[in-house]
CSV table of C-alpha atoms in Angstrom, one decimal:
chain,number,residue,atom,x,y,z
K,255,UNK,CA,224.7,45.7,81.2
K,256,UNK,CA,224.6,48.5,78.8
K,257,UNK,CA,225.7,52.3,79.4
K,258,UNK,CA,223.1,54.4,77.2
K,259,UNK,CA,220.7,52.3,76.5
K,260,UNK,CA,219.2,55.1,74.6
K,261,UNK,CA,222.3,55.7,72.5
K,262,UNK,CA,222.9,52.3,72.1
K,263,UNK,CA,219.5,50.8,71.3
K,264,UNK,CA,218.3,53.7,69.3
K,265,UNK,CA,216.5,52.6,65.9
K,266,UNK,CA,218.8,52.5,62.4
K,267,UNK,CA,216.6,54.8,61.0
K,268,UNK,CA,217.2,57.4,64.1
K,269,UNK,CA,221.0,56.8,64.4
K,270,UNK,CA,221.2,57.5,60.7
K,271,UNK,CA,219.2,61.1,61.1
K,272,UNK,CA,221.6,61.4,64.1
K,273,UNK,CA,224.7,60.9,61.6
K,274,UNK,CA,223.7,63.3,58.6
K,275,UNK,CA,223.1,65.8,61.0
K,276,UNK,CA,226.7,65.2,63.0
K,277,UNK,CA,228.3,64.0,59.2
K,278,UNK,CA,227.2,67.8,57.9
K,279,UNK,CA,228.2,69.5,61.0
K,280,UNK,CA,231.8,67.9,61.2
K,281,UNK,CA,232.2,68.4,57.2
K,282,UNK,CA,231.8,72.3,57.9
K,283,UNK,CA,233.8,72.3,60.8
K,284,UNK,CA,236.7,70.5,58.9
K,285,UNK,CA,236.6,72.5,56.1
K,286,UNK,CA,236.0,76.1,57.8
K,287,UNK,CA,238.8,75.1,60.8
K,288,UNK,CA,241.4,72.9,59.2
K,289,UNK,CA,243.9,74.4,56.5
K,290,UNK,CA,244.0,70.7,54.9
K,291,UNK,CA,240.7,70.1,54.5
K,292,UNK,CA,240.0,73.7,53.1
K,293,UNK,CA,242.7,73.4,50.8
K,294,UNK,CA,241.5,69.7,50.0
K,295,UNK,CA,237.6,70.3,49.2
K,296,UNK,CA,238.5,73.7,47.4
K,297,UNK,CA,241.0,71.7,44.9
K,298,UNK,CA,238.1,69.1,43.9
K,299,UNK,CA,235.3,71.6,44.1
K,300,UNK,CA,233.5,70.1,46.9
K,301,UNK,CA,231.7,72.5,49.8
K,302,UNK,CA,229.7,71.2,52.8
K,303,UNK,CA,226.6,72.0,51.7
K,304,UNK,CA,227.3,69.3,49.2
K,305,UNK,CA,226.6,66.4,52.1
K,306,UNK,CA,222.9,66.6,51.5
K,307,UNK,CA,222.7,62.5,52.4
K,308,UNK,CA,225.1,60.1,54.4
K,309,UNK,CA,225.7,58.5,50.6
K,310,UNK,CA,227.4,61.7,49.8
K,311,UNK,CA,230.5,60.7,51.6
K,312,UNK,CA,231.5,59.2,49.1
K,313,UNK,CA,232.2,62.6,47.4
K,314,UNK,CA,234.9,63.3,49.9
K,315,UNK,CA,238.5,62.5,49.6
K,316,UNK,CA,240.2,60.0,52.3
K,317,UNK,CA,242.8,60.8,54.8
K,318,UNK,CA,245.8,58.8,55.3
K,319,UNK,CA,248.6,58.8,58.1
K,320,UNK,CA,250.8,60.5,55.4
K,321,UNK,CA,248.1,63.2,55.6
K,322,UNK,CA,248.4,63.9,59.3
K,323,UNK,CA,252.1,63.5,59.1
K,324,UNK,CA,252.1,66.8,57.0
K,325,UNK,CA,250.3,68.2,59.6
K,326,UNK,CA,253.0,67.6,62.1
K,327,UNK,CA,252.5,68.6,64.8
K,328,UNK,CA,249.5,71.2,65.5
K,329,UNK,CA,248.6,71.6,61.8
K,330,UNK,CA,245.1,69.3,61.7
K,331,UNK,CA,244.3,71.0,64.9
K,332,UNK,CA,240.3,72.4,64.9
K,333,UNK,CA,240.6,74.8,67.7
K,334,UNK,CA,243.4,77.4,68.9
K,335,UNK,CA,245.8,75.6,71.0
K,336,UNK,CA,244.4,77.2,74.3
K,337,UNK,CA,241.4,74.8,73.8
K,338,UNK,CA,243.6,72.5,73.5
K,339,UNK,CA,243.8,69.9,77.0
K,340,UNK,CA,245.6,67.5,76.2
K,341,UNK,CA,247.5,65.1,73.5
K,342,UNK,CA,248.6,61.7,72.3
K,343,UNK,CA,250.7,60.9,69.5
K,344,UNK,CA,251.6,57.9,67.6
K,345,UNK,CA,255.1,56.1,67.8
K,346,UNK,CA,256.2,57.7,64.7
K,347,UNK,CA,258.7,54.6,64.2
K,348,UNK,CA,257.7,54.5,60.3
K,349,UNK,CA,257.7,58.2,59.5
K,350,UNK,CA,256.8,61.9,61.5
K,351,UNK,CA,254.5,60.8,64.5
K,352,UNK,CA,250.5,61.8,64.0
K,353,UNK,CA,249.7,64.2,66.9
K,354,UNK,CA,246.2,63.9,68.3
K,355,UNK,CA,245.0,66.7,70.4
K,356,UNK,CA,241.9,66.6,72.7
K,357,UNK,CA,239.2,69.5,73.6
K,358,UNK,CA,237.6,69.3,77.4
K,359,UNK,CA,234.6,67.6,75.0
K,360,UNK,CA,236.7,65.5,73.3
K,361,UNK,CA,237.7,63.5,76.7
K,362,UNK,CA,234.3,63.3,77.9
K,363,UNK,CA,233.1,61.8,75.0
K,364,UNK,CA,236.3,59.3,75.4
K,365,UNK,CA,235.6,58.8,78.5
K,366,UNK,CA,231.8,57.9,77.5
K,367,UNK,CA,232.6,55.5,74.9
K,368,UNK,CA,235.3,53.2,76.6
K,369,UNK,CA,232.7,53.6,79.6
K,370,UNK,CA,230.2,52.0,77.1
K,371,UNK,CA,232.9,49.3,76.4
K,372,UNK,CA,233.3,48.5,80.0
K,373,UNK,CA,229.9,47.7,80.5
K,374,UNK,CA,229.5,45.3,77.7
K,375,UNK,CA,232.3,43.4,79.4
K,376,UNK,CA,230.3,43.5,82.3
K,377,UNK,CA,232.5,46.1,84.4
K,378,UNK,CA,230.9,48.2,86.8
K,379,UNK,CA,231.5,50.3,89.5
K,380,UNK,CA,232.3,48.0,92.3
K,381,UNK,CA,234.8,46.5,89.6
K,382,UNK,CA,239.1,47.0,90.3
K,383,UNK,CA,240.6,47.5,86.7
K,384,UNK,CA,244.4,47.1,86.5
K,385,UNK,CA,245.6,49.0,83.4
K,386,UNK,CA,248.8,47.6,81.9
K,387,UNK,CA,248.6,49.7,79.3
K,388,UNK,CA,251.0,52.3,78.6
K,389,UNK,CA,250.6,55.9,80.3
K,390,UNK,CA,252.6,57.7,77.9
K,391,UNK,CA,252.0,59.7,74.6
K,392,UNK,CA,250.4,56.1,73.3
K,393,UNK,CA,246.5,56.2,73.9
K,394,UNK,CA,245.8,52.7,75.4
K,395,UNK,CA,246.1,53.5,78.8
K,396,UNK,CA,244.1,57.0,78.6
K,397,UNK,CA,241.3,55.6,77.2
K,398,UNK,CA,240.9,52.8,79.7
K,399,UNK,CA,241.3,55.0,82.6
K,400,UNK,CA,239.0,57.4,81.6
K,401,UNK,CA,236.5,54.9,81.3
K,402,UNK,CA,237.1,53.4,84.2
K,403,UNK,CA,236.5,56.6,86.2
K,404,UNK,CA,233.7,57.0,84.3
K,405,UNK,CA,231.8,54.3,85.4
K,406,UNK,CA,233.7,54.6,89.1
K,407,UNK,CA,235.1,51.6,89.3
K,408,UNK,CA,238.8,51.4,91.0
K,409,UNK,CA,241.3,51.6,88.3
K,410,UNK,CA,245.1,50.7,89.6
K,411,UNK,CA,246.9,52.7,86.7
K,412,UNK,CA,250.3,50.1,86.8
K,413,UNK,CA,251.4,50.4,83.2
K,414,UNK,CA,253.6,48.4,81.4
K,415,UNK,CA,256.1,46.1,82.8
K,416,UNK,CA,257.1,45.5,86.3
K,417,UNK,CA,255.9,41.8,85.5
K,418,UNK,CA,256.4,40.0,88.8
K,419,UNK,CA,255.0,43.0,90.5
K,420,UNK,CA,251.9,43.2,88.5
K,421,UNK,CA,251.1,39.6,89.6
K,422,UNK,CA,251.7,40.9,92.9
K,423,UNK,CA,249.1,43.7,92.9
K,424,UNK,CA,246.4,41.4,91.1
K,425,UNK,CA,246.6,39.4,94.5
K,426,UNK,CA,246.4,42.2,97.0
K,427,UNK,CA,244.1,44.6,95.6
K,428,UNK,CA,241.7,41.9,94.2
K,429,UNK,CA,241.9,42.6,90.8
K,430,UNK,CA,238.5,42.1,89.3
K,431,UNK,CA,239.3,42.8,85.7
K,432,UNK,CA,242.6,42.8,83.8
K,433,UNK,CA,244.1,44.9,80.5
K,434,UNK,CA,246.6,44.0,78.3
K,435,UNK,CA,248.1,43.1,74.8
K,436,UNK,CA,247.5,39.5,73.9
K,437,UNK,CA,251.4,38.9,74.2
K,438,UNK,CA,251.7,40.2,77.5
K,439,UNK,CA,248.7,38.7,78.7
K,440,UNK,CA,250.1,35.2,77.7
K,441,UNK,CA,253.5,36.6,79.4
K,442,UNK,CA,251.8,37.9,82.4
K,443,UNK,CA,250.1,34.0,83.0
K,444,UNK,CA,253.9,32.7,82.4
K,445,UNK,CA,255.4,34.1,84.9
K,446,UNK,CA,252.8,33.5,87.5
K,447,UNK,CA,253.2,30.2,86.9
K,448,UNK,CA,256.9,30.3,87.1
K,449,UNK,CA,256.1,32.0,90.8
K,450,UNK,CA,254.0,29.5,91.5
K,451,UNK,CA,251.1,31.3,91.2
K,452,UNK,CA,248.2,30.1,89.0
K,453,UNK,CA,246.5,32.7,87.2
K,454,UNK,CA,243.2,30.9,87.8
K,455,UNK,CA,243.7,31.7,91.7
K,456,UNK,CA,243.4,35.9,91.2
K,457,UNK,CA,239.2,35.1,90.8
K,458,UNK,CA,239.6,37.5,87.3
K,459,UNK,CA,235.7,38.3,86.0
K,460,UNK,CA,237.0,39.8,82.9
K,461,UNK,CA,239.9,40.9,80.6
K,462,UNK,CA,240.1,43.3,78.3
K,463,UNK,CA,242.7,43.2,75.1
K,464,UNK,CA,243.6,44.5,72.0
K,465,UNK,CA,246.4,46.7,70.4
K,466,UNK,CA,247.5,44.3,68.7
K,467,UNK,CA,246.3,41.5,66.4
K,468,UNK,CA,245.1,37.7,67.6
K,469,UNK,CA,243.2,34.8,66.7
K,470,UNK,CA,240.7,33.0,68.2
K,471,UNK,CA,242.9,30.0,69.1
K,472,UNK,CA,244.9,32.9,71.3
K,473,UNK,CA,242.0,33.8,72.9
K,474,UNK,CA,241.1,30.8,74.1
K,475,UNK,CA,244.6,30.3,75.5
K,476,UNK,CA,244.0,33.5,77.9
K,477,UNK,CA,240.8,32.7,79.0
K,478,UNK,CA,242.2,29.6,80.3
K,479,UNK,CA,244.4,30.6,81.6
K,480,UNK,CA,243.0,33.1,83.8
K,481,UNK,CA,239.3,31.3,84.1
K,482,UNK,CA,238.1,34.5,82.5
K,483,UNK,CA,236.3,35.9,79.3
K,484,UNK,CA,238.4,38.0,77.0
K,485,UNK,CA,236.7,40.6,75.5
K,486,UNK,CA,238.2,43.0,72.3
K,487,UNK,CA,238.9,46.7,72.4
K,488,UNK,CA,239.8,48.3,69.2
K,489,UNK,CA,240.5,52.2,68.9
K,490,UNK,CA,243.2,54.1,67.1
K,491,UNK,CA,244.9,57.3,67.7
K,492,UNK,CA,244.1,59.1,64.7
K,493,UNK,CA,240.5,58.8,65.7
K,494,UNK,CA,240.4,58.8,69.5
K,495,UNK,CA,241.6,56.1,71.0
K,496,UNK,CA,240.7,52.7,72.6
K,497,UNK,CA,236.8,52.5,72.8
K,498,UNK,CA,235.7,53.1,69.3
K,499,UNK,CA,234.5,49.5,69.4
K,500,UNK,CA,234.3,47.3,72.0
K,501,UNK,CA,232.6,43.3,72.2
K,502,UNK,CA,229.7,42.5,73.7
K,503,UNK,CA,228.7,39.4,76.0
K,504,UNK,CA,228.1,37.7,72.7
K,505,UNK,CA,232.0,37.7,72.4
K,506,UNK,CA,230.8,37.8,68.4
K,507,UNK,CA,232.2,41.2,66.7
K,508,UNK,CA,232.8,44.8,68.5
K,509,UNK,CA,230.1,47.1,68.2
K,510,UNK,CA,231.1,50.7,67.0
K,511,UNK,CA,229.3,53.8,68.7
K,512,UNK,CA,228.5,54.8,65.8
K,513,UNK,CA,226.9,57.9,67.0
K,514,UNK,CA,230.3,59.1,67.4
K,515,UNK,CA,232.0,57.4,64.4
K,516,UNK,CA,230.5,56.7,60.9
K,517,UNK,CA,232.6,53.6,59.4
K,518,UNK,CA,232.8,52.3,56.4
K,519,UNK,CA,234.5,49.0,54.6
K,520,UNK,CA,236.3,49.8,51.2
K,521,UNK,CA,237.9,47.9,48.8
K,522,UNK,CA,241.8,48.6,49.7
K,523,UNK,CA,242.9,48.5,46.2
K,524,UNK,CA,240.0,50.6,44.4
K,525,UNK,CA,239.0,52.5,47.3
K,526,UNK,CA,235.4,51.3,46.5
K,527,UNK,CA,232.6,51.4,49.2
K,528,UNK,CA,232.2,47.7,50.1
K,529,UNK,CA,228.3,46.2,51.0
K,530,UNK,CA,227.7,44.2,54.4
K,531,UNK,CA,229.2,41.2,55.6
K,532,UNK,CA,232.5,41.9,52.7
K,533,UNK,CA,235.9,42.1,54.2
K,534,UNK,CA,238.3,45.3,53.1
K,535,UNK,CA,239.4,48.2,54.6
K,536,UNK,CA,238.1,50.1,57.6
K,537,UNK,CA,237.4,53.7,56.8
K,538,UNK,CA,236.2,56.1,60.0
K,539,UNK,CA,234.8,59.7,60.4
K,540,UNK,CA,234.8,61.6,62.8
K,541,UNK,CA,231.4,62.7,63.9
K,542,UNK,CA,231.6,64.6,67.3
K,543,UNK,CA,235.4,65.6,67.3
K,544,UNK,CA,236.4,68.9,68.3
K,545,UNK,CA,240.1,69.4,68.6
K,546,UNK,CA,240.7,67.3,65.6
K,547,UNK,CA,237.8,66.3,63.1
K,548,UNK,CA,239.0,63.8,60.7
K,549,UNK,CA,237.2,62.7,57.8
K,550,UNK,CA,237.2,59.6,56.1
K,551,UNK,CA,240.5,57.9,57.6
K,552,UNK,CA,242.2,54.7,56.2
K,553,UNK,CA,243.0,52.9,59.1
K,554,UNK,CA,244.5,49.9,56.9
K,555,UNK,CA,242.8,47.5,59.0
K,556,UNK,CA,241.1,44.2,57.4
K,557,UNK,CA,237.4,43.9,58.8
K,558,UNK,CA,233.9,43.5,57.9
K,559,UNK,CA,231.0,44.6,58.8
K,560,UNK,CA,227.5,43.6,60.2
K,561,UNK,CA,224.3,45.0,60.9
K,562,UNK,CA,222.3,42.1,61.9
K,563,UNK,CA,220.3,42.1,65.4
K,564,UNK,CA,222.8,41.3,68.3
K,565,UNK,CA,221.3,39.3,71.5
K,566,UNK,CA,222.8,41.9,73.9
K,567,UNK,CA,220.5,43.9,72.0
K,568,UNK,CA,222.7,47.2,71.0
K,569,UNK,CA,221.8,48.2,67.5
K,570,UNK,CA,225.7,49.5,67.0
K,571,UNK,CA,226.7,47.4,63.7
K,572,UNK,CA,229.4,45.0,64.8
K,573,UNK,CA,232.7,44.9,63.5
K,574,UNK,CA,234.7,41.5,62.8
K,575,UNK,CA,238.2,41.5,64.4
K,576,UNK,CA,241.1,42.8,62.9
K,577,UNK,CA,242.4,39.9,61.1
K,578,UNK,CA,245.4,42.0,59.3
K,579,UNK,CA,246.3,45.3,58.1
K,580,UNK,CA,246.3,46.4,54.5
K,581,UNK,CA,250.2,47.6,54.4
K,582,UNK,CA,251.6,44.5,57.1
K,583,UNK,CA,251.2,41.9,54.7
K,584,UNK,CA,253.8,40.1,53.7
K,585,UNK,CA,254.1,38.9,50.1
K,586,UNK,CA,255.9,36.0,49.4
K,587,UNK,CA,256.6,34.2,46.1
K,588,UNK,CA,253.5,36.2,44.9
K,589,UNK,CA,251.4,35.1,48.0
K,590,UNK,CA,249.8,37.5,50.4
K,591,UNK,CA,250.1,36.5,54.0
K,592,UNK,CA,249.4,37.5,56.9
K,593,UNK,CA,251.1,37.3,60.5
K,594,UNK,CA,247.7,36.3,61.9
K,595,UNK,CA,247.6,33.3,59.5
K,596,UNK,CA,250.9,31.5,60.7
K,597,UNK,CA,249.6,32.3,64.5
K,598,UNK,CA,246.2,30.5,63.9
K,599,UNK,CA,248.4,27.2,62.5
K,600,UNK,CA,250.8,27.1,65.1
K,601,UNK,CA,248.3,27.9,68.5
K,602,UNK,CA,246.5,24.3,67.2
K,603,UNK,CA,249.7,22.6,68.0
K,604,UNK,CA,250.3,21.3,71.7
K,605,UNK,CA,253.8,20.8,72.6
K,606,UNK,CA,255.1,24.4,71.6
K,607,UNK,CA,255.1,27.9,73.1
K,608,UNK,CA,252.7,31.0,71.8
K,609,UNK,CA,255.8,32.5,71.7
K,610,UNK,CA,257.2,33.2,68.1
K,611,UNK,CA,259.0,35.1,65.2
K,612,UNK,CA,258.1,35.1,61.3
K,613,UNK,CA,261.5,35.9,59.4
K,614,UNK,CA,261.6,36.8,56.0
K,615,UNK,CA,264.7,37.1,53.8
K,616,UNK,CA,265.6,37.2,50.6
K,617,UNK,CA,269.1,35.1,50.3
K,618,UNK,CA,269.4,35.0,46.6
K,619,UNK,CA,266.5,35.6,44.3
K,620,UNK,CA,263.8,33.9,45.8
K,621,UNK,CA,262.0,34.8,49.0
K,622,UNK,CA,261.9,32.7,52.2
K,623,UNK,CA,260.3,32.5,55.4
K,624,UNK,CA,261.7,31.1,58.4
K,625,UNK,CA,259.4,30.4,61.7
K,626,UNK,CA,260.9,30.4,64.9
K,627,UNK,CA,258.3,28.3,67.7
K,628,UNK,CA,259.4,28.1,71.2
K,629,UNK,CA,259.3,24.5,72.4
K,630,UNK,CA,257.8,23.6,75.7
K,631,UNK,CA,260.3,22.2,78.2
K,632,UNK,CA,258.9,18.8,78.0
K,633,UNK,CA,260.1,18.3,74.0
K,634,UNK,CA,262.9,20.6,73.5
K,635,UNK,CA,265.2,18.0,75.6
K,636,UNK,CA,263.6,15.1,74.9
K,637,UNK,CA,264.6,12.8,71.7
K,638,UNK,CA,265.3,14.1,68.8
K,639,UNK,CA,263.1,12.2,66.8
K,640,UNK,CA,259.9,13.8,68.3
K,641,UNK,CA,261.3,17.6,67.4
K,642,UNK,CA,261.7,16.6,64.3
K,643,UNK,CA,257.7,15.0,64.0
K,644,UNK,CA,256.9,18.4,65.5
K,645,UNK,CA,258.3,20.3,63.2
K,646,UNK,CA,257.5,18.7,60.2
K,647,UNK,CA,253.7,19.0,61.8
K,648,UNK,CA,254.1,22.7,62.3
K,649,UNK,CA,255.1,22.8,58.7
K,650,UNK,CA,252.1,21.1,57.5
K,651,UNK,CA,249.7,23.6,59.8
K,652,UNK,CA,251.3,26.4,58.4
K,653,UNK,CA,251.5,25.0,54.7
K,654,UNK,CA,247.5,24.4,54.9
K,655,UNK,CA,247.1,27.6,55.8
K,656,UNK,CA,249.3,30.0,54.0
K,657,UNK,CA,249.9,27.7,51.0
K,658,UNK,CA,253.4,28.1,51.3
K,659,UNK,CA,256.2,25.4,52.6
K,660,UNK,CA,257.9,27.3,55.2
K,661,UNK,CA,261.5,26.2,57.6
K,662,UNK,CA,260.3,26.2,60.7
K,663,UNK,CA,262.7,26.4,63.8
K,664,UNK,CA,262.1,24.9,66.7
K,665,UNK,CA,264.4,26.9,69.7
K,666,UNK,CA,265.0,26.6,73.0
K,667,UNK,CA,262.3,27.7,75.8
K,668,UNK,CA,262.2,31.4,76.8
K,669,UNK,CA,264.7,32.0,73.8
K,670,UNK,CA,262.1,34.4,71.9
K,671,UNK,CA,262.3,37.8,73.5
K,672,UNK,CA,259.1,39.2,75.1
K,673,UNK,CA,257.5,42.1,75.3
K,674,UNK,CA,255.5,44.2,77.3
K,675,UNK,CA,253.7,46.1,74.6
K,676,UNK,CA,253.0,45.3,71.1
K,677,UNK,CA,254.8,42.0,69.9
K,678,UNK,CA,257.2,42.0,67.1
K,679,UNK,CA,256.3,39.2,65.2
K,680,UNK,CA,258.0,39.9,61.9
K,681,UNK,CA,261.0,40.4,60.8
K,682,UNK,CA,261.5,41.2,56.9
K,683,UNK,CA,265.1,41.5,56.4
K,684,UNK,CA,264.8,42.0,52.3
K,685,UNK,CA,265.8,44.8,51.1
K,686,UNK,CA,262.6,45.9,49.1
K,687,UNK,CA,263.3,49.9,48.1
C-alpha cells in the first residue's frame, strides 16, 4: 500500500529539483523570519541566494537543542503567534524545554506524512488504531492520530497507562493495530498474560513503535508475542514529530519523506558530511515548515543511510535504526558503549526478563558498571547453582559485546520498575562536572 505514490515513487533526479527549490525557499524564509538565523547567516557572511545547489548546505551552520533552548519559548517562531495553531514541546528534563509550534499547513503536512507511514505498515481505513502514546505537550500521540484520521481509520486515543484497561479495550473494540514504546509494549504482553489473556488472541495485524531505542532481538520478542509485525516510527520534536520516517513491509530501514525533510549523516566529531551506507550523525532540514523552519539540526542520533532500490518500491532513501545517540553514550574505562549494546547480549539469553537497568558508578577511581536482569520465575527460586551459570553467561554475552567485564545482578521478578513511556535504562551515578 503506499499513500502518494507520486510523492513517494518520484525519480532521484526529480526529488532533488524538488529539494533545491524547497532548500532555497526555506533558507530565505529562515533567514528573513527568524531573528537567529538572521543574526546567524549575517555573522558568517552567508545570504540565501548563496544556496545555488543542494551541496551548498554545507555552507550553512548547524542547529543544536542549545540553539532552540535560547529561543525559549516563541523566539524560533516563523510566523506571528496568531498563525500560530498549536504546539508541542520537549520534556525539558536536561535544560529549558524546545517549543515547537505548528501553522494550519504545518499539521496537514503531519498529518500527510505519518498517514504515509501508516500505509507502509499496511493500515488503512477500515483499520482500529489504539494510540498509547502520550496526549500531552510530547508529540507521539499527535502525530499518530493525525495520521490516523487522515487515512480514516478508527483511532481509540487511550494514552499512556491504564494497563489492565488497555488490554481491555484491545478486546472489545477489535484493535487492529497497536502503538507503543518497545518497553511498554513488552509490559503491555506481561500483563495480559498475568490476566490470562494471551496477546496472540487480540488478532493484532500490525504494531507500530518507536521513541525510544531497541534491537532486533526486542523486536522479535513483540512480534511474538502479539503474532504481529512491528514496524519503526522515528520523528522528533524539533522537526515535527513522529512520521519523518517510517518502515516499509520490507521491515529493512525507514524511509524519510524526503520531500519534506532533507537529511544528512555527519561525522559527530568533525561535523563532516558522511557518504552512503557510513554510520554518524543524523542531521535534518526542514523543507516545507512554516511555523518553525529549522535548518540543519543535530539530532544526535547514530544512523546511516541508503539509497538503494527498495522492493516496496518507494524511492525515499532508507534510514538504518537508531542504534544510539551521540551524547547517551556511556564511556567506561575509555570504552564507548552504548545502552543498545548490553540489550542486544542480554535479549539472546533465555531464562531472564527484557526487563533491566545499566548502573554506572564511580566507587573509587576506576569506573564500573553493574547490570541488573530480571529473572524469570522459573530460575530465580530454583538452585542456586543455575543463577550463578546464568550470570556468569550473561557476563560473557555482554563482555563479547561491549569488551568490557561487567557485575551483573540477577534480582527478583517484577523487581525493575516499569514504565509507561520511555524506559530508563541507565543510571550514571558519577559525578562527571
Amino acid at each position: 500500500m503506499i499513500w502518494n505514490k507520486e510523492a513517494e515513487c518520484m525519480s532521484r533526479e526529480e526529488l532533488r529539483e524538488i529539494q533545491l527549490k524547497k532548500l532555497q525557499k526555506i533558507v530565505k524564509r529562515a533567514y528573513e523570519n527568524v531573528p537567529y538565523y538572521n543574526k546567524k547567516y549575517t555573522e558568517l557572511g552567508i545570504f540565501p541566494e548563496d544556496i545555488e545547489t543542494l551541496e551548498d548546505i554545507n555552507k550553512l551552520p548547524f542547529t543544536t537543542k542549545d540553539d532552540l533552548r535560547e529561543g525559549y519559548p516563541f523566539g524560533m517562531f516563523a510566523v506571528p503567534p496568531k498563525e500560530i495553531v498549536e504546539v508541542h514541546s520537549s520534556s525539558g528534563t536536561t535544560g529549558k524545554p524546545v517549543v515547537s509550534g505548528y501553522t494550519r499547513k504545518d499539521l496537514d503536512d503531519w498529518s500527510e506524512i505519518m498517514a504515509r507511514g501508516l500505509n507502509m505498515m499496511g493500515i488503512h481505513e477500515e483499520d482500529i488504531i489504539q494510540n498509547t502514546h502520550g496526549y500531552g505537550l510530547f508529540t507521539g500521540g499527535f502525530g499518530v492520530h493525525y495520521g490516523a484520521q487522515k487515512i480514516g481509520s478508527i483511532v481509540v486515543p487511550i494514552s499512556t497507562g491504564q494497563t489492565r484497561r488497555q488490554i481491555e479495550i484491545m478486546k472489545d473494540f477489535g484493535t487492529t493495530t497497536l502503538i507503543f514504546t518497545p518497553s511498554y509494549g513488552l509490559y503491555l504482553a506481561e500483563v495480559a498474560k498475568e490476566e490470562g489473556i494471551d496477546p496472540k488472541s487480540v488478532g493484532l495485524k500490525a504494531i507500530g513503535f518507536g521513541a525510544e531505542m531497541w534491537t532486533e532481538e526486542m523486536r522479535k520478542k513483540i512480534e511474538n508475542d502479539f503474532n504481529a509485525p512491528a514496524f519503526n516510527i522515528y520523528g522528533l520534536t524539533e522537526l515535527m514529530g513522529p512520521g519523518i520516517a517510517v518502515e516499509c513491509s520490507s521491515q529493512n530501514g525507514l524511509h524519510i519523506s524526503e520531500d519534506y525533510f532533507l537529511p544528512e549523516i555527519i561525522d559527530p566529531n568533525t561535523g563532516k558530511q558522511l557518504e552512503e551506507g557510513k554510520k554518524g550523525e543524523l542531521v535534518l532540514t526542514n523543507l516545507e515548515r512554516e511555523g518553525m523552519p529549522i535548518i540543519r539540526f543535530r539530532t544526535k542520533d547514530i544512523t546511516s543511510l541508503h539509497y538503494d532500490k527498495c522492493e516496496c518500491t518507494r524511492t525515499f532513501v532508507k534510514m538504518d535504526r537508531i542504534t544510539g545517540r551521540s551524547d547517551d553514550m556511556i564511556k567506561v574505562k575509555g570504552v564507548a558503549i552504548f545502552p543498545s549494546q548490553i540489550e542486544k547480549a542480554l535479549l539472546k539469553i533465555d531464562s531472564i526478563e527484557p526487563h533491566y537497568q545499566i548502573i554506572v558508578t564511580r566507587p573509587h577511581l576506576m569506573d564500573e558498571i553493574e547490570v541488573k536482569v530480571e529473572a524469570s520465575p522459573d530460575i530465580f527460586f530454583d538452585e542456586v547453582k543455575e543463577m550463578i551459570n546464568i550470570k556468569k553467561k550473561i557476563e560473557d554475552y555482554i563482555e563479547n559485546e561491549i569488551g568490557l567485564r561487567v557485575k551483573v545482578s540477577l534480582v527478583e521478578p517484577k523487581s525493575i520498575p516499569r514504565s509507561e513511556g520511555k524506559a530508563v535504562r541507565v543510571i550514571d551515578k558519577r559525578d562527571l562536572h
